[in-house]
Short mmCIF file of C-alpha atoms in Angstrom, two decimals:
data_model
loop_
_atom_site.label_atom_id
_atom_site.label_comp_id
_atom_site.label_asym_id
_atom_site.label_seq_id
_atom_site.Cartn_x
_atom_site.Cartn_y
_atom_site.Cartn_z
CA UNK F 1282 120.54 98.22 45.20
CA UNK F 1283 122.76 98.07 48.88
CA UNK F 1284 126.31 100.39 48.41
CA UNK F 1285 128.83 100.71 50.60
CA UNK F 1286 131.46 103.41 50.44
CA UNK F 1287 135.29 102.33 49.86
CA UNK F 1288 135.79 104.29 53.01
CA UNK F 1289 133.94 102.00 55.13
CA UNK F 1290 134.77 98.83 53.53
CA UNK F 1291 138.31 99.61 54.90
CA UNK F 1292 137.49 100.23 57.86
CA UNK F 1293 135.07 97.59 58.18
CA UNK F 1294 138.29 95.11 57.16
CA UNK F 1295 141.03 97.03 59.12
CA UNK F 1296 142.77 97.93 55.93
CA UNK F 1297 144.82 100.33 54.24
CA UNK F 1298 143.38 102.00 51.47
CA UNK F 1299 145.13 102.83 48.09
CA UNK F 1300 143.46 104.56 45.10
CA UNK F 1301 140.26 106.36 44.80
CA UNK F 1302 138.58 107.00 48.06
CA UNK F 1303 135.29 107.84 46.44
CA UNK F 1304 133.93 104.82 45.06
CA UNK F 1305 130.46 103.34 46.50
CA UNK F 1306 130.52 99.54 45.62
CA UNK F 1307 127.06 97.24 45.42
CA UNK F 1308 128.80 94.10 46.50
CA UNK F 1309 131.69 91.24 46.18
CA UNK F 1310 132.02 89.43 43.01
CA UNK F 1311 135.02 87.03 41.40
CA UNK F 1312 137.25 88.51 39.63
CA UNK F 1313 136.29 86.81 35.82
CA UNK F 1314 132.31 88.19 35.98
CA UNK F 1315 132.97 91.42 38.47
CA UNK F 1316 131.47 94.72 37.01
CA UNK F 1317 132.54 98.17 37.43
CA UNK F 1318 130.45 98.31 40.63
CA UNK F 1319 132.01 95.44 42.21
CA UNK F 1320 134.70 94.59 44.65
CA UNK F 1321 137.01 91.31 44.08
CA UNK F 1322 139.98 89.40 45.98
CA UNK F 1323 143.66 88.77 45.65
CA UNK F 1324 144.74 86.27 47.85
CA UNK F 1325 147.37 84.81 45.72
CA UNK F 1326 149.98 86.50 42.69
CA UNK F 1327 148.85 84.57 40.64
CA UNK F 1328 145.67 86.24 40.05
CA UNK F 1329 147.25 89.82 39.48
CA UNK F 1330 146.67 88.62 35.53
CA UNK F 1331 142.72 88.60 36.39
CA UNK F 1332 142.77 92.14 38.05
CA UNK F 1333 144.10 93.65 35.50
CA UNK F 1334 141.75 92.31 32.92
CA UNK F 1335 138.62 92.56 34.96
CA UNK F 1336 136.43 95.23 35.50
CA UNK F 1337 136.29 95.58 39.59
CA UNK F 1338 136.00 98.32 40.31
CA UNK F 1339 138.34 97.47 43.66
CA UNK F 1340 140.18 94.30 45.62
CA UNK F 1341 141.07 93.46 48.80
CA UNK F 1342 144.77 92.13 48.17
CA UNK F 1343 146.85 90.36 50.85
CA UNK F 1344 149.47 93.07 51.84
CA UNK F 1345 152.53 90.87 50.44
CA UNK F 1346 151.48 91.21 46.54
CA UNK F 1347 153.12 94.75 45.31
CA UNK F 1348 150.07 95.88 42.96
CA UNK F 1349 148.57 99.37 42.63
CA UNK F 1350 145.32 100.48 41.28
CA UNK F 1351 144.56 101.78 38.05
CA UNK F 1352 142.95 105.33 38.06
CA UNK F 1353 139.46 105.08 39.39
CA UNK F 1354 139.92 101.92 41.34
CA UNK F 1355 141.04 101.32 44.78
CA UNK F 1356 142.83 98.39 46.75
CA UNK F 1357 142.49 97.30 50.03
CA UNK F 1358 145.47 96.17 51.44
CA UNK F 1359 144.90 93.64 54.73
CA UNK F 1360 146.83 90.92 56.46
CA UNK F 1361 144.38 87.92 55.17
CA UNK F 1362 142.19 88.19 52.41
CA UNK F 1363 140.19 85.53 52.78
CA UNK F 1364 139.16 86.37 56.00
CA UNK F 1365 138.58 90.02 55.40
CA UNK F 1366 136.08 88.22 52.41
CA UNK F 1367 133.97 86.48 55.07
CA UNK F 1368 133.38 90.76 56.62
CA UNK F 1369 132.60 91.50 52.97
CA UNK F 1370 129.80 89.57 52.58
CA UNK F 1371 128.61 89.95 55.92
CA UNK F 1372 128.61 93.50 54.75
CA UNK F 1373 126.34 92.69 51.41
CA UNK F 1374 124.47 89.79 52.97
CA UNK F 1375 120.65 90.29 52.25
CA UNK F 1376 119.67 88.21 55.07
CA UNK F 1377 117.79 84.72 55.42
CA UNK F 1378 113.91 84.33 54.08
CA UNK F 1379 111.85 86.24 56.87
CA UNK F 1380 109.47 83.95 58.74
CA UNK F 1381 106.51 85.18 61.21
CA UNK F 1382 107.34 85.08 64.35
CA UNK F 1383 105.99 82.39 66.72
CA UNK F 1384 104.47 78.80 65.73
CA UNK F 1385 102.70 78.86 62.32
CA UNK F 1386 99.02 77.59 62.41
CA UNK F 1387 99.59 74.36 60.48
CA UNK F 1388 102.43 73.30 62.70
CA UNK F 1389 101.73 70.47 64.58
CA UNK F 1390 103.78 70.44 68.16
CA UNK F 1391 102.89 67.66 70.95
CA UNK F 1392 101.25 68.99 73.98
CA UNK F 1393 104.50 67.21 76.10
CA UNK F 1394 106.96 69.30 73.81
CA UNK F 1395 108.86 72.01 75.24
CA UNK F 1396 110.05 75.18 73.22
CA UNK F 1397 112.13 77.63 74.84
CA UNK F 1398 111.61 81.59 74.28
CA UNK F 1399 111.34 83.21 70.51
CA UNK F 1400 111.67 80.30 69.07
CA UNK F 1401 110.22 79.98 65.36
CA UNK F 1402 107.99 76.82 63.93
CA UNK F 1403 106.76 77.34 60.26
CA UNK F 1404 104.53 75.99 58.09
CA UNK F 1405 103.80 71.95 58.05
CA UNK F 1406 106.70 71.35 60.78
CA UNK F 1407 106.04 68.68 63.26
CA UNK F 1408 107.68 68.56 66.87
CA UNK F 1409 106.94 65.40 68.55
CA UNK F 1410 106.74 63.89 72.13
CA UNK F 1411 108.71 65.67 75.17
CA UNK F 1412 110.86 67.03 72.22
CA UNK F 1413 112.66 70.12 74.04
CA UNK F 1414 113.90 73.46 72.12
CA UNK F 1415 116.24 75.82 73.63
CA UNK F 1416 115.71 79.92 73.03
CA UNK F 1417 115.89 80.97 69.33
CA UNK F 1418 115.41 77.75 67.20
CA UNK F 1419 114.44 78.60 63.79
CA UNK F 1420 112.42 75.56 62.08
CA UNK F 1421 112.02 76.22 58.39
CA UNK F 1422 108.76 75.19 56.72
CA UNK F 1423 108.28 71.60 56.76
CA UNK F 1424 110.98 70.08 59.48
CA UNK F 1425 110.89 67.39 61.07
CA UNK F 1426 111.48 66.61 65.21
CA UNK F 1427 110.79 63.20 66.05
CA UNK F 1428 109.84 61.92 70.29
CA UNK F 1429 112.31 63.36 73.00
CA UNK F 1430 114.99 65.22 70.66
CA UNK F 1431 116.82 67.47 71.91
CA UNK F 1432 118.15 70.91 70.53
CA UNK F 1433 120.01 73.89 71.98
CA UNK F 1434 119.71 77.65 71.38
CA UNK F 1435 120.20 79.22 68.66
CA UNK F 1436 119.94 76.42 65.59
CA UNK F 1437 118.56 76.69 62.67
CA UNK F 1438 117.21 73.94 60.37
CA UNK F 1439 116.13 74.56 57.27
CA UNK F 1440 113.24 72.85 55.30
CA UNK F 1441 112.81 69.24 54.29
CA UNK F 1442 115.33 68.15 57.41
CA UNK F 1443 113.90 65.20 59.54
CA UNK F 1444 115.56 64.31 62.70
CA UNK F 1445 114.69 61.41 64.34
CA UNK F 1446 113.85 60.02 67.94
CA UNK F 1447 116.52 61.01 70.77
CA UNK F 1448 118.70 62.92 68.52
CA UNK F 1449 121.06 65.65 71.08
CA UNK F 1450 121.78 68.86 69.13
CA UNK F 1451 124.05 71.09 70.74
CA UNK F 1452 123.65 75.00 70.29
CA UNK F 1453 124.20 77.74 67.16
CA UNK F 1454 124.24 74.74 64.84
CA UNK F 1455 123.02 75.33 60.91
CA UNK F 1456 121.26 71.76 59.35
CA UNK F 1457 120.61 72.72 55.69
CA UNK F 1458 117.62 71.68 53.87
CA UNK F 1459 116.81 68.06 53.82
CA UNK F 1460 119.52 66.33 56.22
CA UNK F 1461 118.23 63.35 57.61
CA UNK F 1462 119.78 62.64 61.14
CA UNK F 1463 119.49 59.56 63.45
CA UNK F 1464 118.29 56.96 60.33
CA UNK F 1465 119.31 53.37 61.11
CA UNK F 1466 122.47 52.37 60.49
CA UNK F 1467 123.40 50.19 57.53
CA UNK F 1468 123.19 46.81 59.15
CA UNK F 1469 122.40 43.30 58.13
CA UNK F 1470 123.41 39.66 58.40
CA UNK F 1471 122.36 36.61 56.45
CA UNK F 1472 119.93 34.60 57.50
CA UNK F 1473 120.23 31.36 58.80
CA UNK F 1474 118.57 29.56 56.28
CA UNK F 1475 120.53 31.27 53.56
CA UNK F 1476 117.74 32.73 52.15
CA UNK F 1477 117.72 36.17 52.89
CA UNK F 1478 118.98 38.82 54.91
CA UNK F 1479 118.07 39.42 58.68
CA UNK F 1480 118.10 43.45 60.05
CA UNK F 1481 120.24 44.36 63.09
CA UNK F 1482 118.07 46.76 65.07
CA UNK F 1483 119.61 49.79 65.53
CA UNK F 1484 118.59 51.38 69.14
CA UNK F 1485 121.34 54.31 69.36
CA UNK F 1486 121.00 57.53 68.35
CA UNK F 1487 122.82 60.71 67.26
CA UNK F 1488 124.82 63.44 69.17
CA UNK F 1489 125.64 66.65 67.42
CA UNK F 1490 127.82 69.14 69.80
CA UNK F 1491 127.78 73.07 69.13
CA UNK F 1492 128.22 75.53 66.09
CA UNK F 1493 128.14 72.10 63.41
CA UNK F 1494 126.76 72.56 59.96
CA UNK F 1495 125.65 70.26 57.74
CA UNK F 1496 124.61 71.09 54.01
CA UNK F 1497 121.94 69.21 52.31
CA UNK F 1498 120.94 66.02 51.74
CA UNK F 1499 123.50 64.96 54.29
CA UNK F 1500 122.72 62.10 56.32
CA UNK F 1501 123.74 61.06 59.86
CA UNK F 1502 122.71 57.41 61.27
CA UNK F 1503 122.09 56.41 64.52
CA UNK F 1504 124.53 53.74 66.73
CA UNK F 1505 123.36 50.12 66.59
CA UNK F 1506 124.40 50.97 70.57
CA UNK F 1507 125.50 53.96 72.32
CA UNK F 1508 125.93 56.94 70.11
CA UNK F 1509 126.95 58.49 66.60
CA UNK F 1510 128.46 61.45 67.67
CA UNK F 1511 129.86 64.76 65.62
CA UNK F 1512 132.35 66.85 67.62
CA UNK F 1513 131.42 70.94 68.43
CA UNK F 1514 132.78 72.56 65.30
CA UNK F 1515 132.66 70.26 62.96
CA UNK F 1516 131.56 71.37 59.24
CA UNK F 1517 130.25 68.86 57.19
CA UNK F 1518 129.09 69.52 53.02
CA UNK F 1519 126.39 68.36 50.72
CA UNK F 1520 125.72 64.75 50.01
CA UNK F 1521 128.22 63.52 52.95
CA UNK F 1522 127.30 60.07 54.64
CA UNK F 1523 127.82 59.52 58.55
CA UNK F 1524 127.71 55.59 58.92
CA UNK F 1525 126.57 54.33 62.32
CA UNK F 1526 128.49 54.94 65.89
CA UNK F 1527 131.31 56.62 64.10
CA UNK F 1528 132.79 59.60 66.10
CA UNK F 1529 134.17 62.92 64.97
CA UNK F 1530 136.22 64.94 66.78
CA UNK F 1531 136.37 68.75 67.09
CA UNK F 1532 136.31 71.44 63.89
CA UNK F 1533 136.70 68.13 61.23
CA UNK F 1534 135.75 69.17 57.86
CA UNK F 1535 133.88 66.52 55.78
CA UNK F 1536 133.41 67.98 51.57
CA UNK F 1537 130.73 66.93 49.20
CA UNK F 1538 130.25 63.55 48.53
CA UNK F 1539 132.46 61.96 51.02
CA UNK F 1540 131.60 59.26 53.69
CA UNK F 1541 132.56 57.51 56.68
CA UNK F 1542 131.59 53.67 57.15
CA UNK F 1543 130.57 52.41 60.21
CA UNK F 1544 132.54 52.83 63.73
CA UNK F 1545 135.03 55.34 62.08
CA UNK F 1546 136.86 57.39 64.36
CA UNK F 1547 138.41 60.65 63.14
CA UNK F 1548 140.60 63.06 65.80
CA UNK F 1549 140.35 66.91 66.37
CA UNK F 1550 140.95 68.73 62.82
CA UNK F 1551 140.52 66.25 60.53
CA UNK F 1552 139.84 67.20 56.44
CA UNK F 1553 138.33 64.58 54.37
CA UNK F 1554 137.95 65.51 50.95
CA UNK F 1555 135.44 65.41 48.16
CA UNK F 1556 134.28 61.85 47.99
CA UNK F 1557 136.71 60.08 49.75
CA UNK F 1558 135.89 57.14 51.63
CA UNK F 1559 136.84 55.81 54.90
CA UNK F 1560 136.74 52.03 55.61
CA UNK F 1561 134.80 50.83 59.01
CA UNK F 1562 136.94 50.21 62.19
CA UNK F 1563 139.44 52.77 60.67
CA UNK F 1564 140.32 56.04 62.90
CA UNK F 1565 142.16 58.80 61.32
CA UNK F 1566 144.55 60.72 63.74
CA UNK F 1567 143.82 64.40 64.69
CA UNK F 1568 145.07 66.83 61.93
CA UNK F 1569 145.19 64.05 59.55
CA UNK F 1570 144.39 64.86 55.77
CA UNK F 1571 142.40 62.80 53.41
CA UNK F 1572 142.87 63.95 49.60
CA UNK F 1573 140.03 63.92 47.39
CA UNK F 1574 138.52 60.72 45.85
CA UNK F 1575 140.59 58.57 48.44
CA UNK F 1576 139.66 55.39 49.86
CA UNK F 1577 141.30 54.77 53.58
CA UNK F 1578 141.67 50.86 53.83
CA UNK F 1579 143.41 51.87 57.31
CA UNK F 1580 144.71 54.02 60.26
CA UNK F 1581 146.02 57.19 59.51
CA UNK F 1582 148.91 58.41 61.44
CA UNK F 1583 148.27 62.48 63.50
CA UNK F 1584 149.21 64.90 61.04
CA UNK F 1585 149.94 62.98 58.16
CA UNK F 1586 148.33 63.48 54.30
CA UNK F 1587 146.88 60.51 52.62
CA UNK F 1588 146.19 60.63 48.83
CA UNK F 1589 144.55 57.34 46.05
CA UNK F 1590 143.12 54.37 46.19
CA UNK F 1591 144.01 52.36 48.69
CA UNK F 1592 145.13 55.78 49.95
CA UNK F 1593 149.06 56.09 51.12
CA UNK F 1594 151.19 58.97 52.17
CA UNK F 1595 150.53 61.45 49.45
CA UNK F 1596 154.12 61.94 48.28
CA UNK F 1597 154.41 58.28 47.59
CA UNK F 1598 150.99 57.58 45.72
CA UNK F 1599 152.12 60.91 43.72
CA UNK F 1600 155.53 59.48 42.93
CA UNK F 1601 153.59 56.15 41.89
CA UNK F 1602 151.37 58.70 39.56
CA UNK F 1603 154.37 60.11 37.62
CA UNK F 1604 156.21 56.28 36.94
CA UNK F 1605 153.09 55.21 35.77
CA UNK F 1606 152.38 58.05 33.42
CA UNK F 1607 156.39 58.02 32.43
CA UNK F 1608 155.42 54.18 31.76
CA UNK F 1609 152.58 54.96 29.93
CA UNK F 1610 154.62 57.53 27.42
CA UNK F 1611 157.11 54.42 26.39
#
């Protein structure tokens, strides 16, 4: 088992040390399940109750809560503890399944594709026509790259993830396992006969700029025309759908189960939350925020917090909440 002295942990976080300057720790845990071997987190007062009835064995704590250690524990004392976390388990990461280096001997990769240096292909992947890899792309086991994709340096994409024809990936991006990108868009008309539905061929495709992520079973569709396209930053959850030729802008952040119909626009810094919804044709302003289980029925103003169903400024649907409930008491 990996330990780390106190000592270094401090340093590692640019913090101030109180307690016992001895202790070797074997890795971050939450306060609730955290052993006498661990270290936790105090971002907030409110979780000085937790410390003192779990058995960490030390905390980082945000330097504005007054709280000192039992004997035989330690604090850390920094400016942000949530982002002195992220060093932590940097610190305590094991590392990502180790694949051999090079193109495994049941990949199959089209004589007209083009893979830059130190690249990695495992097991069962497939890399299609004039596809083109920058330096450094890591393909999990069974990925794949459909005809003249592109991808920059440094992305990884784990197994199960398909990407289809004339997909643009930017560089240092993270696709988790199973994503589907560049799928036809959701598109269909009736028939003139009545008697069924006809398919609107969808001949875009996908850009992705540089350092996205996108957890699994995520899917991304490709533009009817032109482009879908996700902004450089942008960090995107399990089980989010991307309808056709919408367009994110910079560092948006999309959670679990949340989706964007087709032709949505959303500015720099946008937050949708977990399973929200946003109508087509609708654009949400830069900085806007989208409150969990939300459905946007229309624009959203720069900076401004939506909340319910047809979602509204969040103050007012929450002032709707509490009549209702003071209704529902009489």
């Amino acid at each position: 088992m990996k330990t780390i002295k106190i000592t270094e942990l401090s340093e590692l976080v640019n913090g101030e040390l109180i307690g016992d300057s001895t202790l070797l720790i074997s890795g971050p845990e939450q306060l609730e399940r955290a052993q006498n071997s661990h270290i936790s987190f105090i971002g907030n007062r409110k979780y000085i109750k937790a410390w003192n009835a779990s058995k960490a064995m030390a905390a980082i704590i945000n330097d504005n809560i007054e709280l000192e250690p039992e004997t035989g524990k330690a604090l850390i004392r920094v400016k942000n503890a949530d982002l002195a976390m992220v060093k932590i388990l940097e610190a305590f990461n094991p590392g990502q399944p180790q694949l051999e280096s090079g193109i495994h001997v049941t990949a199959t990769i089209h004589p007209t594709a083009t893979l830059g240096a130190n690249c990695v292909v495992g097991a069962g992947c497939y890399v299609g026509k004039n596809v083109v890899l920058g330096d450094h792309v890591f393909l999990y086991p069974n990925v794949t790259i459909l005809d003249e994709t592109t991808i920059g340096n440094n992305t990884t994409i784990w197994s199960g993830t398909v990407i289809r024809e004339r997909t643009e990936i930017g560089s240092y991006c993270i696709f988790h396992s199973n994503v589907s990108i560049g799928s036809d868009g959701f598109g269909y008309r009736p028939s003139d006969d009545g008697r069924g539905l006809v398919k609107i061929p969808q001949i875009g495709n996908v850009v992705i700029g540089h350092q996205v992520e996108i957890g699994a079973n995520s899917c991304v569709d490709r533009g009817k025309f032109s482009s879908t396209i996700i902004g450089d930053g942008c960090k995107i959850d399990n089980l989010v759908q991307i309808g056709h030729n919408s367009v994110m802008g910079r560092s948006c952040i999309m959670a679990g189960g949340s989706g964007l119909a087709g032709s949505v626009t959303l500015g720099d810094g946008v937050i949708i939350g977990g399973s929200a919804s946003i109508k087509d044709h609708i654009t949400v302003h830069s900085g806007a925020v989208v409150g969990g289980g939300s459905g946007v029925m229309s624009d959203v103003a720069a900076g401004k917090t939506v909340l319910g169903y047809p979602a509204c400024d969040s103050k007012d649907m929450l002032k709707q909440w509490i009549a209702l409930r003071n209704l529902a008491k009489h």
